Amino acid sequence: MTTKSPHTGTEKEILLHSMERHRAAVRWKLEGLDDEQLRRQLVPSGTSLLGLVKHLAAVEYGWFCLTFGVETEPLPFDDDDEDADLRVEPGETTADLLAFYDRACAAADAVIEATDLDATGTSWSGAEVSMRWVLVHMIEETARHAGHVDILRELLDGTTGDHNRAPAGATAGATSEGATEGATAPVSETSA
């Protein structure tokens, strides 16, 4: 993603752009990987790329929709298993979980669009929170997990960065001067 940040936009436009940028980085990191790679657990916690996407979908629905009284499809939370939303079950396909993430982001965007930043809702813990707080929290949450996704992808095939900076028509593994094979250059502050 290489769109310019709305440095002079409204507060909501700037926050939403930041949210969308991190969402896009997560989606890009999944491109070109097969189902086995997306499910592979590369760290002792058992975290996988697809598990992170499942978690991000669930918290998009939870924080934006449930907090502001909008119903959602069933979510993968379990009071007896705090990691249920991070675990990819055998019957869950890559296509299903990517579609779940897309639906969650679309539902969240609809709530964001319809809700004033000062409007309040009730979080899962029962605390009253504003849309502004939820947006900032979810930018933090998505950015944190985008970093996890970045590390897992690098462990899989060496790809780094937060978006594909290869010139149009170049292959996904193309390198820029000074970059390692299979990696892309990191985003600079001016290109964001």
JSON list of C-alpha atoms in Angstrom, two decimals:
[
{"chain": "A", "resi": 1, "resn": "MET", "atom": "CA", "xyz": [0.00, 0.00, 0.00]},
{"chain": "A", "resi": 2, "resn": "THR", "atom": "CA", "xyz": [1.55, 3.30, -1.03]},
{"chain": "A", "resi": 3, "resn": "THR", "atom": "CA", "xyz": [-1.26, 5.81, -0.65]},
{"chain": "A", "resi": 4, "resn": "LYS", "atom": "CA", "xyz": [-0.38, 9.09, 0.99]},
{"chain": "A", "resi": 5, "resn": "SER", "atom": "CA", "xyz": [-1.46, 9.64, 4.54]},
{"chain": "A", "resi": 6, "resn": "PRO", "atom": "CA", "xyz": [-4.10, 12.39, 4.94]},
{"chain": "A", "resi": 7, "resn": "HIS", "atom": "CA", "xyz": [-1.84, 14.64, 7.02]},
{"chain": "A", "resi": 8, "resn": "THR", "atom": "CA", "xyz": [-4.44, 17.39, 6.95]},
{"chain": "A", "resi": 9, "resn": "GLY", "atom": "CA", "xyz": [-7.59, 15.23, 7.00]},
{"chain": "A", "resi": 10, "resn": "THR", "atom": "CA", "xyz": [-10.12, 15.03, 9.76]},
{"chain": "A", "resi": 11, "resn": "GLU", "atom": "CA", "xyz": [-9.22, 13.18, 12.92]},
{"chain": "A", "resi": 12, "resn": "LYS", "atom": "CA", "xyz": [-11.40, 10.23, 11.89]},
{"chain": "A", "resi": 13, "resn": "GLU", "atom": "CA", "xyz": [-9.86, 10.13, 8.39]},
{"chain": "A", "resi": 14, "resn": "ILE", "atom": "CA", "xyz": [-6.35, 10.08, 9.83]},
{"chain": "A", "resi": 15, "resn": "LEU", "atom": "CA", "xyz": [-7.19, 7.37, 12.38]},
{"chain": "A", "resi": 16, "resn": "LEU", "atom": "CA", "xyz": [-9.00, 5.23, 9.82]},
{"chain": "A", "resi": 17, "resn": "HIS", "atom": "CA", "xyz": [-6.13, 5.61, 7.32]},
{"chain": "A", "resi": 18, "resn": "SER", "atom": "CA", "xyz": [-3.71, 4.36, 9.97]},
{"chain": "A", "resi": 19, "resn": "MET", "atom": "CA", "xyz": [-6.00, 1.42, 10.71]},
{"chain": "A", "resi": 20, "resn": "GLU", "atom": "CA", "xyz": [-6.34, 0.57, 7.02]},
{"chain": "A", "resi": 21, "resn": "ARG", "atom": "CA", "xyz": [-2.58, 0.78, 6.50]},
{"chain": "A", "resi": 22, "resn": "HIS", "atom": "CA", "xyz": [-1.92, -1.84, 9.18]},
{"chain": "A", "resi": 23, "resn": "ARG", "atom": "CA", "xyz": [-4.74, -4.05, 7.91]},
{"chain": "A", "resi": 24, "resn": "ALA", "atom": "CA", "xyz": [-3.27, -3.90, 4.41]},
{"chain": "A", "resi": 25, "resn": "ALA", "atom": "CA", "xyz": [0.18, -4.82, 5.74]},
{"chain": "A", "resi": 26, "resn": "VAL", "atom": "CA", "xyz": [-1.29, -7.91, 7.40]},
{"chain": "A", "resi": 27, "resn": "ARG", "atom": "CA", "xyz": [-3.06, -8.96, 4.20]},
{"chain": "A", "resi": 28, "resn": "TRP", "atom": "CA", "xyz": [0.05, -8.36, 2.05]},
{"chain": "A", "resi": 29, "resn": "LYS", "atom": "CA", "xyz": [2.18, -10.54, 4.33]},
{"chain": "A", "resi": 30, "resn": "LEU", "atom": "CA", "xyz": [-0.06, -13.51, 3.49]},
{"chain": "A", "resi": 31, "resn": "GLU", "atom": "CA", "xyz": [0.30, -13.18, -0.29]},
{"chain": "A", "resi": 32, "resn": "GLY", "atom": "CA", "xyz": [2.16, -15.93, -2.08]},
{"chain": "A", "resi": 33, "resn": "LEU", "atom": "CA", "xyz": [2.03, -18.40, 0.82]},
{"chain": "A", "resi": 34, "resn": "ASP", "atom": "CA", "xyz": [0.28, -21.74, 0.72]},
{"chain": "A", "resi": 35, "resn": "ASP", "atom": "CA", "xyz": [-2.07, -23.14, 3.33]},
{"chain": "A", "resi": 36, "resn": "GLU", "atom": "CA", "xyz": [0.68, -25.10, 5.11]},
{"chain": "A", "resi": 37, "resn": "GLN", "atom": "CA", "xyz": [2.87, -22.00, 5.44]},
{"chain": "A", "resi": 38, "resn": "LEU", "atom": "CA", "xyz": [-0.04, -19.90, 6.71]},
{"chain": "A", "resi": 39, "resn": "ARG", "atom": "CA", "xyz": [-0.79, -22.53, 9.39]},
{"chain": "A", "resi": 40, "resn": "ARG", "atom": "CA", "xyz": [2.82, -23.27, 10.34]},
{"chain": "A", "resi": 41, "resn": "GLN", "atom": "CA", "xyz": [3.65, -22.57, 13.98]},
{"chain": "A", "resi": 42, "resn": "LEU", "atom": "CA", "xyz": [7.15, -21.10, 14.07]},
{"chain": "A", "resi": 43, "resn": "VAL", "atom": "CA", "xyz": [7.39, -19.97, 17.70]},
{"chain": "A", "resi": 44, "resn": "PRO", "atom": "CA", "xyz": [6.88, -21.82, 21.01]},
{"chain": "A", "resi": 45, "resn": "SER", "atom": "CA", "xyz": [3.54, -20.08, 21.65]},
{"chain": "A", "resi": 46, "resn": "GLY", "atom": "CA", "xyz": [2.06, -21.85, 18.61]},
{"chain": "A", "resi": 47, "resn": "THR", "atom": "CA", "xyz": [1.28, -18.59, 16.82]},
{"chain": "A", "resi": 48, "resn": "SER", "atom": "CA", "xyz": [0.65, -18.85, 13.09]},
{"chain": "A", "resi": 49, "resn": "LEU", "atom": "CA", "xyz": [-0.06, -16.28, 10.39]},
{"chain": "A", "resi": 50, "resn": "LEU", "atom": "CA", "xyz": [-3.59, -17.55, 9.88]},
{"chain": "A", "resi": 51, "resn": "GLY", "atom": "CA", "xyz": [-4.20, -17.67, 13.64]},
{"chain": "A", "resi": 52, "resn": "LEU", "atom": "CA", "xyz": [-3.28, -14.00, 13.89]},
{"chain": "A", "resi": 53, "resn": "VAL", "atom": "CA", "xyz": [-5.71, -13.16, 11.08]},
{"chain": "A", "resi": 54, "resn": "LYS", "atom": "CA", "xyz": [-8.46, -15.09, 12.89]},
{"chain": "A", "resi": 55, "resn": "HIS", "atom": "CA", "xyz": [-7.71, -13.18, 16.10]},
{"chain": "A", "resi": 56, "resn": "LEU", "atom": "CA", "xyz": [-7.67, -9.81, 14.32]},
{"chain": "A", "resi": 57, "resn": "ALA", "atom": "CA", "xyz": [-11.04, -10.57, 12.72]},
{"chain": "A", "resi": 58, "resn": "ALA", "atom": "CA", "xyz": [-12.53, -11.47, 16.08]},
{"chain": "A", "resi": 59, "resn": "VAL", "atom": "CA", "xyz": [-11.29, -8.31, 17.80]},
{"chain": "A", "resi": 60, "resn": "GLU", "atom": "CA", "xyz": [-12.43, -6.09, 14.89]},
{"chain": "A", "resi": 61, "resn": "TYR", "atom": "CA", "xyz": [-15.93, -7.47, 15.39]},
{"chain": "A", "resi": 62, "resn": "GLY", "atom": "CA", "xyz": [-15.67, -7.37, 19.15]},
{"chain": "A", "resi": 63, "resn": "TRP", "atom": "CA", "xyz": [-14.30, -3.90, 19.69]},
{"chain": "A", "resi": 64, "resn": "PHE", "atom": "CA", "xyz": [-16.12, -2.06, 16.93]},
{"chain": "A", "resi": 65, "resn": "CYS", "atom": "CA", "xyz": [-19.41, -3.92, 16.61]},
{"chain": "A", "resi": 66, "resn": "LEU", "atom": "CA", "xyz": [-20.20, -5.45, 19.99]},
{"chain": "A", "resi": 67, "resn": "THR", "atom": "CA", "xyz": [-18.98, -2.37, 21.88]},
{"chain": "A", "resi": 68, "resn": "PHE", "atom": "CA", "xyz": [-21.42, -0.19, 19.92]},
{"chain": "A", "resi": 69, "resn": "GLY", "atom": "CA", "xyz": [-24.37, -2.59, 19.97]},
{"chain": "A", "resi": 70, "resn": "VAL", "atom": "CA", "xyz": [-24.03, -4.07, 16.49]},
{"chain": "A", "resi": 71, "resn": "GLU", "atom": "CA", "xyz": [-24.59, -7.81, 16.18]},
{"chain": "A", "resi": 72, "resn": "THR", "atom": "CA", "xyz": [-21.94, -10.01, 14.61]},
{"chain": "A", "resi": 73, "resn": "GLU", "atom": "CA", "xyz": [-21.59, -13.51, 13.31]},
{"chain": "A", "resi": 74, "resn": "PRO", "atom": "CA", "xyz": [-20.42, -16.06, 15.95]},
{"chain": "A", "resi": 75, "resn": "LEU", "atom": "CA", "xyz": [-16.97, -15.21, 17.28]},
{"chain": "A", "resi": 76, "resn": "PRO", "atom": "CA", "xyz": [-14.26, -17.73, 18.23]},
{"chain": "A", "resi": 77, "resn": "PHE", "atom": "CA", "xyz": [-13.97, -16.70, 21.88]},
{"chain": "A", "resi": 78, "resn": "ASP", "atom": "CA", "xyz": [-14.12, -19.25, 24.68]},
{"chain": "A", "resi": 79, "resn": "ASP", "atom": "CA", "xyz": [-14.11, -18.27, 28.37]},
{"chain": "A", "resi": 80, "resn": "ASP", "atom": "CA", "xyz": [-12.35, -21.55, 29.15]},
{"chain": "A", "resi": 81, "resn": "ASP", "atom": "CA", "xyz": [-9.69, -21.20, 26.42]},
{"chain": "A", "resi": 82, "resn": "GLU", "atom": "CA", "xyz": [-8.09, -17.78, 26.08]},
{"chain": "A", "resi": 83, "resn": "ASP", "atom": "CA", "xyz": [-6.23, -18.82, 22.91]},
{"chain": "A", "resi": 84, "resn": "ALA", "atom": "CA", "xyz": [-9.27, -20.15, 21.02]},
{"chain": "A", "resi": 85, "resn": "ASP", "atom": "CA", "xyz": [-9.36, -17.11, 18.73]},
{"chain": "A", "resi": 86, "resn": "LEU", "atom": "CA", "xyz": [-5.69, -17.60, 17.82]},
{"chain": "A", "resi": 87, "resn": "ARG", "atom": "CA", "xyz": [-5.93, -21.27, 16.97]},
{"chain": "A", "resi": 88, "resn": "VAL", "atom": "CA", "xyz": [-6.80, -22.46, 13.48]},
{"chain": "A", "resi": 89, "resn": "GLU", "atom": "CA", "xyz": [-9.04, -25.49, 13.74]},
{"chain": "A", "resi": 90, "resn": "PRO", "atom": "CA", "xyz": [-8.65, -28.37, 11.24]},
{"chain": "A", "resi": 91, "resn": "GLY", "atom": "CA", "xyz": [-12.00, -27.60, 9.55]},
{"chain": "A", "resi": 92, "resn": "GLU", "atom": "CA", "xyz": [-11.22, -23.90, 9.06]},
{"chain": "A", "resi": 93, "resn": "THR", "atom": "CA", "xyz": [-9.90, -23.11, 5.59]},
{"chain": "A", "resi": 94, "resn": "THR", "atom": "CA", "xyz": [-7.62, -20.29, 4.60]},
{"chain": "A", "resi": 95, "resn": "ALA", "atom": "CA", "xyz": [-10.35, -18.90, 2.34]},
{"chain": "A", "resi": 96, "resn": "ASP", "atom": "CA", "xyz": [-12.88, -19.03, 5.19]},
{"chain": "A", "resi": 97, "resn": "LEU", "atom": "CA", "xyz": [-10.61, -17.18, 7.63]},
{"chain": "A", "resi": 98, "resn": "LEU", "atom": "CA", "xyz": [-9.58, -14.53, 5.10]},
{"chain": "A", "resi": 99, "resn": "ALA", "atom": "CA", "xyz": [-13.27, -13.97, 4.28]},
{"chain": "A", "resi": 100, "resn": "PHE", "atom": "CA", "xyz": [-13.99, -13.77, 8.05]},
{"chain": "A", "resi": 101, "resn": "TYR", "atom": "CA", "xyz": [-11.34, -11.04, 8.35]},
{"chain": "A", "resi": 102, "resn": "ASP", "atom": "CA", "xyz": [-12.73, -9.16, 5.34]},
{"chain": "A", "resi": 103, "resn": "ARG", "atom": "CA", "xyz": [-16.29, -9.30, 6.75]},
{"chain": "A", "resi": 104, "resn": "ALA", "atom": "CA", "xyz": [-15.08, -8.16, 10.17]},
{"chain": "A", "resi": 105, "resn": "CYS", "atom": "CA", "xyz": [-13.18, -5.19, 8.69]},
{"chain": "A", "resi": 106, "resn": "ALA", "atom": "CA", "xyz": [-16.18, -4.21, 6.54]},
{"chain": "A", "resi": 107, "resn": "ALA", "atom": "CA", "xyz": [-18.53, -4.42, 9.53]},
{"chain": "A", "resi": 108, "resn": "ALA", "atom": "CA", "xyz": [-16.08, -2.42, 11.67]},
{"chain": "A", "resi": 109, "resn": "ASP", "atom": "CA", "xyz": [-15.75, 0.23, 8.94]},
{"chain": "A", "resi": 110, "resn": "ALA", "atom": "CA", "xyz": [-19.54, 0.59, 8.78]},
{"chain": "A", "resi": 111, "resn": "VAL", "atom": "CA", "xyz": [-19.69, 1.16, 12.54]},
{"chain": "A", "resi": 112, "resn": "ILE", "atom": "CA", "xyz": [-16.78, 3.63, 12.41]},
{"chain": "A", "resi": 113, "resn": "GLU", "atom": "CA", "xyz": [-18.45, 5.55, 9.58]},
{"chain": "A", "resi": 114, "resn": "ALA", "atom": "CA", "xyz": [-21.77, 5.74, 11.42]},
{"chain": "A", "resi": 115, "resn": "THR", "atom": "CA", "xyz": [-20.38, 6.59, 14.86]},
{"chain": "A", "resi": 116, "resn": "ASP", "atom": "CA", "xyz": [-19.04, 9.91, 16.10]},
{"chain": "A", "resi": 117, "resn": "LEU", "atom": "CA", "xyz": [-15.60, 9.75, 17.71]},
{"chain": "A", "resi": 118, "resn": "ASP", "atom": "CA", "xyz": [-17.06, 11.01, 21.01]},
{"chain": "A", "resi": 119, "resn": "ALA", "atom": "CA", "xyz": [-19.88, 8.44, 21.04]},
{"chain": "A", "resi": 120, "resn": "THR", "atom": "CA", "xyz": [-19.51, 5.83, 23.75]},
{"chain": "A", "resi": 121, "resn": "GLY", "atom": "CA", "xyz": [-20.21, 2.15, 23.99]},
{"chain": "A", "resi": 122, "resn": "THR", "atom": "CA", "xyz": [-19.65, -0.62, 26.51]},
{"chain": "A", "resi": 123, "resn": "SER", "atom": "CA", "xyz": [-16.54, -2.74, 26.16]},
{"chain": "A", "resi": 124, "resn": "TRP", "atom": "CA", "xyz": [-16.31, -6.45, 26.94]},
{"chain": "A", "resi": 125, "resn": "SER", "atom": "CA", "xyz": [-15.07, -5.59, 30.44]},
{"chain": "A", "resi": 126, "resn": "GLY", "atom": "CA", "xyz": [-18.08, -3.36, 31.05]},
{"chain": "A", "resi": 127, "resn": "ALA", "atom": "CA", "xyz": [-16.07, -0.11, 30.80]},
{"chain": "A", "resi": 128, "resn": "GLU", "atom": "CA", "xyz": [-17.52, 2.84, 28.94]},
{"chain": "A", "resi": 129, "resn": "VAL", "atom": "CA", "xyz": [-15.26, 3.67, 25.98]},
{"chain": "A", "resi": 130, "resn": "SER", "atom": "CA", "xyz": [-15.41, 6.23, 23.18]},
{"chain": "A", "resi": 131, "resn": "MET", "atom": "CA", "xyz": [-15.11, 5.41, 19.49]},
{"chain": "A", "resi": 132, "resn": "ARG", "atom": "CA", "xyz": [-11.92, 7.49, 19.53]},
{"chain": "A", "resi": 133, "resn": "TRP", "atom": "CA", "xyz": [-10.45, 5.23, 22.24]},
{"chain": "A", "resi": 134, "resn": "VAL", "atom": "CA", "xyz": [-11.52, 2.07, 20.39]},
{"chain": "A", "resi": 135, "resn": "LEU", "atom": "CA", "xyz": [-9.95, 3.28, 17.14]},
{"chain": "A", "resi": 136, "resn": "VAL", "atom": "CA", "xyz": [-6.66, 4.09, 18.86]},
{"chain": "A", "resi": 137, "resn": "HIS", "atom": "CA", "xyz": [-6.75, 0.77, 20.73]},
{"chain": "A", "resi": 138, "resn": "MET", "atom": "CA", "xyz": [-7.40, -1.18, 17.53]},
{"chain": "A", "resi": 139, "resn": "ILE", "atom": "CA", "xyz": [-4.64, 0.68, 15.65]},
{"chain": "A", "resi": 140, "resn": "GLU", "atom": "CA", "xyz": [-2.31, -0.43, 18.46]},
{"chain": "A", "resi": 141, "resn": "GLU", "atom": "CA", "xyz": [-3.68, -3.99, 18.39]},
{"chain": "A", "resi": 142, "resn": "THR", "atom": "CA", "xyz": [-3.43, -4.32, 14.62]},
{"chain": "A", "resi": 143, "resn": "ALA", "atom": "CA", "xyz": [0.04, -2.74, 14.46]},
{"chain": "A", "resi": 144, "resn": "ARG", "atom": "CA", "xyz": [1.27, -5.04, 17.24]},
{"chain": "A", "resi": 145, "resn": "HIS", "atom": "CA", "xyz": [0.04, -8.13, 15.43]},
{"chain": "A", "resi": 146, "resn": "ALA", "atom": "CA", "xyz": [1.24, -6.81, 12.06]},
{"chain": "A", "resi": 147, "resn": "GLY", "atom": "CA", "xyz": [4.69, -6.87, 13.67]},
{"chain": "A", "resi": 148, "resn": "HIS", "atom": "CA", "xyz": [4.16, -10.48, 14.70]},
{"chain": "A", "resi": 149, "resn": "VAL", "atom": "CA", "xyz": [3.02, -11.27, 11.15]},
{"chain": "A", "resi": 150, "resn": "ASP", "atom": "CA", "xyz": [6.16, -9.55, 9.81]},
{"chain": "A", "resi": 151, "resn": "ILE", "atom": "CA", "xyz": [8.42, -11.71, 11.98]},
{"chain": "A", "resi": 152, "resn": "LEU", "atom": "CA", "xyz": [6.61, -14.95, 11.09]},
{"chain": "A", "resi": 153, "resn": "ARG", "atom": "CA", "xyz": [6.78, -14.13, 7.38]},
{"chain": "A", "resi": 154, "resn": "GLU", "atom": "CA", "xyz": [10.49, -13.36, 7.62]},
{"chain": "A", "resi": 155, "resn": "LEU", "atom": "CA", "xyz": [11.04, -16.70, 9.36]},
{"chain": "A", "resi": 156, "resn": "LEU", "atom": "CA", "xyz": [9.18, -18.46, 6.53]},
{"chain": "A", "resi": 157, "resn": "ASP", "atom": "CA", "xyz": [10.88, -16.96, 3.49]},
{"chain": "A", "resi": 158, "resn": "GLY", "atom": "CA", "xyz": [12.88, -13.85, 4.38]},
{"chain": "A", "resi": 159, "resn": "THR", "atom": "CA", "xyz": [10.28, -11.33, 3.19]},
{"chain": "A", "resi": 160, "resn": "THR", "atom": "CA", "xyz": [10.37, -8.10, 5.21]},
{"chain": "A", "resi": 161, "resn": "GLY", "atom": "CA", "xyz": [8.69, -4.68, 5.11]},
{"chain": "A", "resi": 162, "resn": "ASP", "atom": "CA", "xyz": [5.08, -3.66, 5.44]},
{"chain": "A", "resi": 163, "resn": "HIS", "atom": "CA", "xyz": [4.06, -3.56, 1.78]},
{"chain": "A", "resi": 164, "resn": "ASN", "atom": "CA", "xyz": [5.29, -4.66, -1.61]},
{"chain": "A", "resi": 165, "resn": "ARG", "atom": "CA", "xyz": [7.67, -2.00, -2.86]},
{"chain": "A", "resi": 166, "resn": "ALA", "atom": "CA", "xyz": [8.72, -3.93, -5.97]},
{"chain": "A", "resi": 167, "resn": "PRO", "atom": "CA", "xyz": [8.25, -1.94, -9.19]},
{"chain": "A", "resi": 168, "resn": "ALA", "atom": "CA", "xyz": [5.17, -2.80, -11.23]},
{"chain": "A", "resi": 169, "resn": "GLY", "atom": "CA", "xyz": [5.79, -5.95, -13.21]},
{"chain": "A", "resi": 170, "resn": "ALA", "atom": "CA", "xyz": [8.61, -7.15, -10.94]},
{"chain": "A", "resi": 171, "resn": "THR", "atom": "CA", "xyz": [8.35, -10.52, -9.27]},
{"chain": "A", "resi": 172, "resn": "ALA", "atom": "CA", "xyz": [7.40, -10.76, -5.62]},
{"chain": "A", "resi": 173, "resn": "GLY", "atom": "CA", "xyz": [10.93, -11.85, -4.68]},
{"chain": "A", "resi": 174, "resn": "ALA", "atom": "CA", "xyz": [12.64, -8.96, -6.48]},
{"chain": "A", "resi": 175, "resn": "THR", "atom": "CA", "xyz": [15.21, -7.15, -4.42]},
{"chain": "A", "resi": 176, "resn": "SER", "atom": "CA", "xyz": [16.24, -3.55, -4.16]},
{"chain": "A", "resi": 177, "resn": "GLU", "atom": "CA", "xyz": [19.84, -2.48, -3.73]},
{"chain": "A", "resi": 178, "resn": "GLY", "atom": "CA", "xyz": [21.05, -3.52, -0.29]},
{"chain": "A", "resi": 179, "resn": "ALA", "atom": "CA", "xyz": [18.04, -5.74, 0.45]},
{"chain": "A", "resi": 180, "resn": "THR", "atom": "CA", "xyz": [18.35, -9.47, 1.04]},
{"chain": "A", "resi": 181, "resn": "GLU", "atom": "CA", "xyz": [16.99, -12.00, -1.45]},
{"chain": "A", "resi": 182, "resn": "GLY", "atom": "CA", "xyz": [13.22, -12.37, -1.05]},
{"chain": "A", "resi": 183, "resn": "ALA", "atom": "CA", "xyz": [12.94, -9.18, 1.02]},
{"chain": "A", "resi": 184, "resn": "THR", "atom": "CA", "xyz": [11.43, -5.80, 0.26]},
{"chain": "A", "resi": 185, "resn": "ALA", "atom": "CA", "xyz": [12.70, -2.47, 1.48]},
{"chain": "A", "resi": 186, "resn": "PRO", "atom": "CA", "xyz": [11.06, -1.08, 4.61]},
{"chain": "A", "resi": 187, "resn": "VAL", "atom": "CA", "xyz": [8.69, 1.84, 4.37]},
{"chain": "A", "resi": 188, "resn": "SER", "atom": "CA", "xyz": [10.14, 5.23, 5.17]},
{"chain": "A", "resi": 189, "resn": "GLU", "atom": "CA", "xyz": [8.21, 7.86, 7.09]},
{"chain": "A", "resi": 190, "resn": "THR", "atom": "CA", "xyz": [7.93, 10.01, 3.98]},
{"chain": "A", "resi": 191, "resn": "SER", "atom": "CA", "xyz": [6.36, 7.29, 1.85]},
{"chain": "A", "resi": 192, "resn": "ALA", "atom": "CA", "xyz": [3.64, 6.43, 4.33]}
]
